[in-house]
CSV table of C-alpha atoms in Angstrom, one decimal:
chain,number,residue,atom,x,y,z
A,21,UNK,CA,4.9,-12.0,15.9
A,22,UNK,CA,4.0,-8.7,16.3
A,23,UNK,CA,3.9,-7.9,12.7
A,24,UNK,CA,5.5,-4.8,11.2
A,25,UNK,CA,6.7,-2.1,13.8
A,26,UNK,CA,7.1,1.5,12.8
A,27,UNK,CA,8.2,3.8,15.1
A,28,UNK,CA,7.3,6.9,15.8
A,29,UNK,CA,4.1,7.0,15.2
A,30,UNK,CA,3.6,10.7,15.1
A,31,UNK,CA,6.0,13.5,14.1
A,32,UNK,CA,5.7,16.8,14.2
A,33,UNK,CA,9.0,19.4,13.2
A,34,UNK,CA,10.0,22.3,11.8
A,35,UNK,CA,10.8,22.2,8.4
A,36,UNK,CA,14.5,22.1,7.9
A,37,UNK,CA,14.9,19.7,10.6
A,38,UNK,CA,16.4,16.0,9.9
A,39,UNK,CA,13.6,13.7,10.9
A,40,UNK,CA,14.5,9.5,10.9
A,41,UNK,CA,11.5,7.1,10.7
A,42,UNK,CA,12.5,3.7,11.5
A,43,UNK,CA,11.2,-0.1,10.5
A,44,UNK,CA,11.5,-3.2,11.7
A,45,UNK,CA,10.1,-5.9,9.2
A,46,UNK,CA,8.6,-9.1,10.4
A,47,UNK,CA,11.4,-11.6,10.9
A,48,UNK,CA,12.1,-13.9,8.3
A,49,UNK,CA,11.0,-11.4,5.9
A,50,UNK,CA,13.2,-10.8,3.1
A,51,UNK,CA,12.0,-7.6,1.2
A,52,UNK,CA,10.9,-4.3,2.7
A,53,UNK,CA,9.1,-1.5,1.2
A,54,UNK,CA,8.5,2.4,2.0
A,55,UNK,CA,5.9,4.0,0.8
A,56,UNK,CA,4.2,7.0,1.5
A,57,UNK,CA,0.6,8.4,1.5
A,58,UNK,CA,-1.2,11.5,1.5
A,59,UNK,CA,-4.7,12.4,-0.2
A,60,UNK,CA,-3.0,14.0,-3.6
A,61,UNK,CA,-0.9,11.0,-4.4
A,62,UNK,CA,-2.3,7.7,-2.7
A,63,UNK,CA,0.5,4.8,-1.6
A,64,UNK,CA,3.4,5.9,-3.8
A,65,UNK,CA,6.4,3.2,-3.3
A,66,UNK,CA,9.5,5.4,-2.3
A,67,UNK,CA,12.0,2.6,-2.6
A,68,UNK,CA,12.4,-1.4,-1.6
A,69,UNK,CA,15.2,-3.8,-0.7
A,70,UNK,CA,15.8,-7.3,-0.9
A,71,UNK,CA,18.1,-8.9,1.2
A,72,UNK,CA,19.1,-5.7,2.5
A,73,UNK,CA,20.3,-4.3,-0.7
A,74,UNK,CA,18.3,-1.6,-2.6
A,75,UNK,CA,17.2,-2.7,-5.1
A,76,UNK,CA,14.7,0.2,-6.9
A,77,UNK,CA,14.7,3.9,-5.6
A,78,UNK,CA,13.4,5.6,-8.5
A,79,UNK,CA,10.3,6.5,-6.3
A,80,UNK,CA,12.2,8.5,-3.7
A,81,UNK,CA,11.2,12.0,-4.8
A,82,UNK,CA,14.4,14.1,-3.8
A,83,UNK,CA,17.7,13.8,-2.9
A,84,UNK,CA,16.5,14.7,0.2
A,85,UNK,CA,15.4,11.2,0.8
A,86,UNK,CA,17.8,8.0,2.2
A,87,UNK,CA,17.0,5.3,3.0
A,88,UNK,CA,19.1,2.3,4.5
A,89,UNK,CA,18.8,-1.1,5.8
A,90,UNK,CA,22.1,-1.9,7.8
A,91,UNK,CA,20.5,-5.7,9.0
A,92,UNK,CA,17.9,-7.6,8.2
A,93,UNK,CA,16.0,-6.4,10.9
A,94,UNK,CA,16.1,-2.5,10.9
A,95,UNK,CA,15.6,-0.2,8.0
A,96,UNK,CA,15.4,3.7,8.5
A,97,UNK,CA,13.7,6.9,6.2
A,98,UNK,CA,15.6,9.9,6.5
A,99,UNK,CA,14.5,13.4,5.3
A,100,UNK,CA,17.2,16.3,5.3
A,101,UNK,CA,15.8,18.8,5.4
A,102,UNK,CA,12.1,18.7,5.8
A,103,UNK,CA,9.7,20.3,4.0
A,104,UNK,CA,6.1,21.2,4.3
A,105,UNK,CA,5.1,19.6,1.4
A,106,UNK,CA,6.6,16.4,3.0
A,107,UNK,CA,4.2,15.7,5.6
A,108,UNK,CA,1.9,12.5,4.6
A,109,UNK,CA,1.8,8.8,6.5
A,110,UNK,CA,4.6,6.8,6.1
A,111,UNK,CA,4.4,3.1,5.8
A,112,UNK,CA,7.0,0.4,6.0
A,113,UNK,CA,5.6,-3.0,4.9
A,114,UNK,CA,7.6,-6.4,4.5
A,115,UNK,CA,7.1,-9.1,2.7
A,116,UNK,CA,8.4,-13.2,3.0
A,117,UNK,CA,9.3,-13.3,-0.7
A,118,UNK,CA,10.9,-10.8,-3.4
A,119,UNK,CA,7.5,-10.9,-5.6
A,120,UNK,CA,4.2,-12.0,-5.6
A,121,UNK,CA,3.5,-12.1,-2.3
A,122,UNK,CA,1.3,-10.3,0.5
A,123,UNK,CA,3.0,-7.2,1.6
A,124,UNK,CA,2.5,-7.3,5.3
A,125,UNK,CA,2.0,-3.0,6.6
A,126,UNK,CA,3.4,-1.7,9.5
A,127,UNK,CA,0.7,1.0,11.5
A,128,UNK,CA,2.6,3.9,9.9
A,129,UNK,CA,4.2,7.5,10.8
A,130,UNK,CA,2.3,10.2,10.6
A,131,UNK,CA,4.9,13.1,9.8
A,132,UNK,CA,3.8,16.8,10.1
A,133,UNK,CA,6.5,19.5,9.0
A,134,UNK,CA,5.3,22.5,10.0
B,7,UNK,CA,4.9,3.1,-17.9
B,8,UNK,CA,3.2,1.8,-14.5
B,9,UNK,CA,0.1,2.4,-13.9
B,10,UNK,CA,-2.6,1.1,-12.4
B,11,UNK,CA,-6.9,2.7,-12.7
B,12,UNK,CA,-8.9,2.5,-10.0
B,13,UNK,CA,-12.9,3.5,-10.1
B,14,UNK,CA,-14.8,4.9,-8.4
B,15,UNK,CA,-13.2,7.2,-6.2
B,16,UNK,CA,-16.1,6.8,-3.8
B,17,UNK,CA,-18.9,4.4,-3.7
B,18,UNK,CA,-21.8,4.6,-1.4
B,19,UNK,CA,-24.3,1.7,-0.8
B,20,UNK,CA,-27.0,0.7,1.0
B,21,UNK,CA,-26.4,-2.3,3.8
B,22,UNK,CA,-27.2,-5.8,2.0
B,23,UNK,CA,-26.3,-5.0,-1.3
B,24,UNK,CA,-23.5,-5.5,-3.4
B,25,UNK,CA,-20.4,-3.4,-4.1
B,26,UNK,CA,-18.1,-3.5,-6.8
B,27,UNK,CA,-15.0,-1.8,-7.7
B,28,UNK,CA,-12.8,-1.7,-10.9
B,29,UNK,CA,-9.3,-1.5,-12.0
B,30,UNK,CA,-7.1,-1.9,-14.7
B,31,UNK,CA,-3.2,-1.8,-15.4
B,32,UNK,CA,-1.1,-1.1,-18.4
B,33,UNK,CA,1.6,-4.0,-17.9
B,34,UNK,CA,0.5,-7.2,-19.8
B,35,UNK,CA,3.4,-8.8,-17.7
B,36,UNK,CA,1.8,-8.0,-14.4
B,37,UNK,CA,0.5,-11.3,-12.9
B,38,UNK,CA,-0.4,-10.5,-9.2
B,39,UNK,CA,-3.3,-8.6,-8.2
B,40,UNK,CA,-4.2,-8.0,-4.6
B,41,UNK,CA,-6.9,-6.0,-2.8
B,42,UNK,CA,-6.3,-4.3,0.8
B,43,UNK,CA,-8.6,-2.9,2.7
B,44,UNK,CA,-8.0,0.3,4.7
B,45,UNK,CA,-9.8,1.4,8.1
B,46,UNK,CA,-9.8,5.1,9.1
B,47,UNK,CA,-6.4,5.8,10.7
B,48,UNK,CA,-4.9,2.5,10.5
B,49,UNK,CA,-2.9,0.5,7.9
B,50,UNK,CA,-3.9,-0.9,4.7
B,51,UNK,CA,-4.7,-5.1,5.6
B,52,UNK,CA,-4.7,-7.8,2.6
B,53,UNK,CA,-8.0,-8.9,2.1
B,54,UNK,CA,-7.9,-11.1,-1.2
B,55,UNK,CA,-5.2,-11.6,-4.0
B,56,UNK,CA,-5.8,-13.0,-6.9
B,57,UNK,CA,-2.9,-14.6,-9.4
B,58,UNK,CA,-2.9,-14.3,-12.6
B,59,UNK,CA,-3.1,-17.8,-13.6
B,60,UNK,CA,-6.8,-17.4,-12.3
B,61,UNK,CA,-10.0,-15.9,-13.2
B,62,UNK,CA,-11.6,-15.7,-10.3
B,63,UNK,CA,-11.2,-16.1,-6.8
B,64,UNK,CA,-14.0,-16.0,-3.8
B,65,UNK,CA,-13.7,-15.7,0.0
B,66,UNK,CA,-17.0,-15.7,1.7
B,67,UNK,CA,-18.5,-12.0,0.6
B,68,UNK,CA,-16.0,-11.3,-0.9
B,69,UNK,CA,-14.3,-12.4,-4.8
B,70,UNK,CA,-12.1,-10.8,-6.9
B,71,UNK,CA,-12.0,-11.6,-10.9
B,72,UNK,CA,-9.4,-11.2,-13.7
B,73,UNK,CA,-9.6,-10.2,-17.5
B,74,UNK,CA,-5.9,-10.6,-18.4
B,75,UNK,CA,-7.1,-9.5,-22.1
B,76,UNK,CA,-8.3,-7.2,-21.1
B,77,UNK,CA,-6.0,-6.2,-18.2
B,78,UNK,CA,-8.8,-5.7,-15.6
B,79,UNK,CA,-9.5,-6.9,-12.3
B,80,UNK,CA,-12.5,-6.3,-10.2
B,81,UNK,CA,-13.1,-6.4,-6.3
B,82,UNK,CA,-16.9,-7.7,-6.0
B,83,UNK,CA,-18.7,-7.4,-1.9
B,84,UNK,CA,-21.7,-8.8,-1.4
B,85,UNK,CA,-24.3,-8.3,1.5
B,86,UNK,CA,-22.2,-5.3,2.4
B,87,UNK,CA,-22.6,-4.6,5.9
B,88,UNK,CA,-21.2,-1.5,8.2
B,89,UNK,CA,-17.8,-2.7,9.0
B,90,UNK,CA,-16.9,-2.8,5.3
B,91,UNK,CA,-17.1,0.8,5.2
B,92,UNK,CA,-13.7,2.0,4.5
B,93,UNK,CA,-10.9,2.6,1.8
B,94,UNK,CA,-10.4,-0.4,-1.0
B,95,UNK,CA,-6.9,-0.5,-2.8
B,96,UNK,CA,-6.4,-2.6,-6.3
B,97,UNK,CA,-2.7,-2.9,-6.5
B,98,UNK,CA,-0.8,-4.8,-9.5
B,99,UNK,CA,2.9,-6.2,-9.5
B,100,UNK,CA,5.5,-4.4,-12.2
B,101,UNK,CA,8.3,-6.6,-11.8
B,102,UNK,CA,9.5,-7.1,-8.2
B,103,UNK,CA,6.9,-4.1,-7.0
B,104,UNK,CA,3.2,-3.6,-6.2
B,105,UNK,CA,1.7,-0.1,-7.6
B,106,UNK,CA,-1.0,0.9,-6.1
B,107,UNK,CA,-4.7,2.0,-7.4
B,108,UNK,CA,-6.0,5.3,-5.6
B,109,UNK,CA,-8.6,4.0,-3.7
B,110,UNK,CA,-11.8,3.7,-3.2
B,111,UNK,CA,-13.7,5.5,-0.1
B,112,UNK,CA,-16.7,2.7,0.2
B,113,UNK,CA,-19.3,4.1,2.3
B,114,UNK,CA,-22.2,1.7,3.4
B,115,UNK,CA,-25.8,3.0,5.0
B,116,UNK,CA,-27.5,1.3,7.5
């Protein structure tokens, strides 16, 4: 298995641009997290599904922020519009069981908004 | 609320001894506790977890012990070498999610 893939893994846009950062969990994997990091804040947890479904989104800091899952194997993070202040690494991570188990990291996207 | 401490923010040690770093959380209901390491530039890899019907845990070097009392858990390296130079996360389950410590930058001198 080739473990979590994240693509891209760099982006660089003008603020006010849409940008989509896209997942794809290890298969078999039933949970999938976002988080995001940057030297202020560490690994914040934007939001996580289960089965597909969200289940908490409370860490998604603006309505700027969506997130979906359409299938088991694809989720996407959508900003509109960027901002500066948005620019960190962006991790996807999966995990085989809702709780309590390893959380399995994708190799991130780094996201400049310039 | 949810919230997990993690100290020190940096730790820097000389090759061959021992390294250890400290968290705690403020959920008593929080029973899964696991470490990741992170290299420069790449993603954050599991590197023990400990449960917390457990006190301790060891994996060659490396062992991880839990105070539930207490609500602390600590990340203990031993013989550090080079290649364990890098960024240490403590993370604790609230519920069906894993909050993260910090981190700790762990530097170690040759």
């Amino acid at each position: 298995d080739a473990g979590v893939i994240q693509s891209p893994r760099h982006e660089v846009t003008e603020m006010g641009q849409e940008v989509t950062l896209r997942c794809k969990p290890i298969s078999g994997h039933n949970s999938l997290f976002w988080y995001r990091q940057t030297m202020m804040r560490g690994l914040e947890l934007l939001i996580y599904f289960n089965n597909n479904v969200p289940i908490d989104d409370s860490g998604m800091p603006e309505d700027r922020f969506s997130a979906k899952m359409p299938n088991a194997s694809f989720s996407t993070l959508k900003i509109q519009p960027s901002e500066p202040r948005d620019s960190a690494v962006y991790f996807c991570a999966s995990s085989p069981a809702f709780k309590n188990t390893e959380a399995f990291f994708g190799q991130g996207t780094r996201l400049t908004v310039v | 609320g949810e919230n997990v401490e993690q100290h020190p923010s940096t730790l820097s040690v000389q090759e061959g001894d021992s390294a250890v770093i400290k968290c705690t959380y403020s959920d008593s209901a929080s029973n899964y506790f696991p470490w990741y390491k992170q290299e420069l530039g790449k993603r954050p890899q599991l590197i023990i977890d400990i449960r917390s019907n457990v006190g301790e845990k060891k994996d060659q070097r490396i062992a991880v012990t839990l105070n539930k009392t207490a609500k602390h858990f600590s990340l203990h390296i031993t013989e550090t070498q080079p290649e364990d130079s890098a960024v240490y996360f403590c993370a604790a389950s609230f519920g069906n999610k894993l909050v993260f410590g910090a981190g700790t930058i762990l530097r170690v001198k040759s």
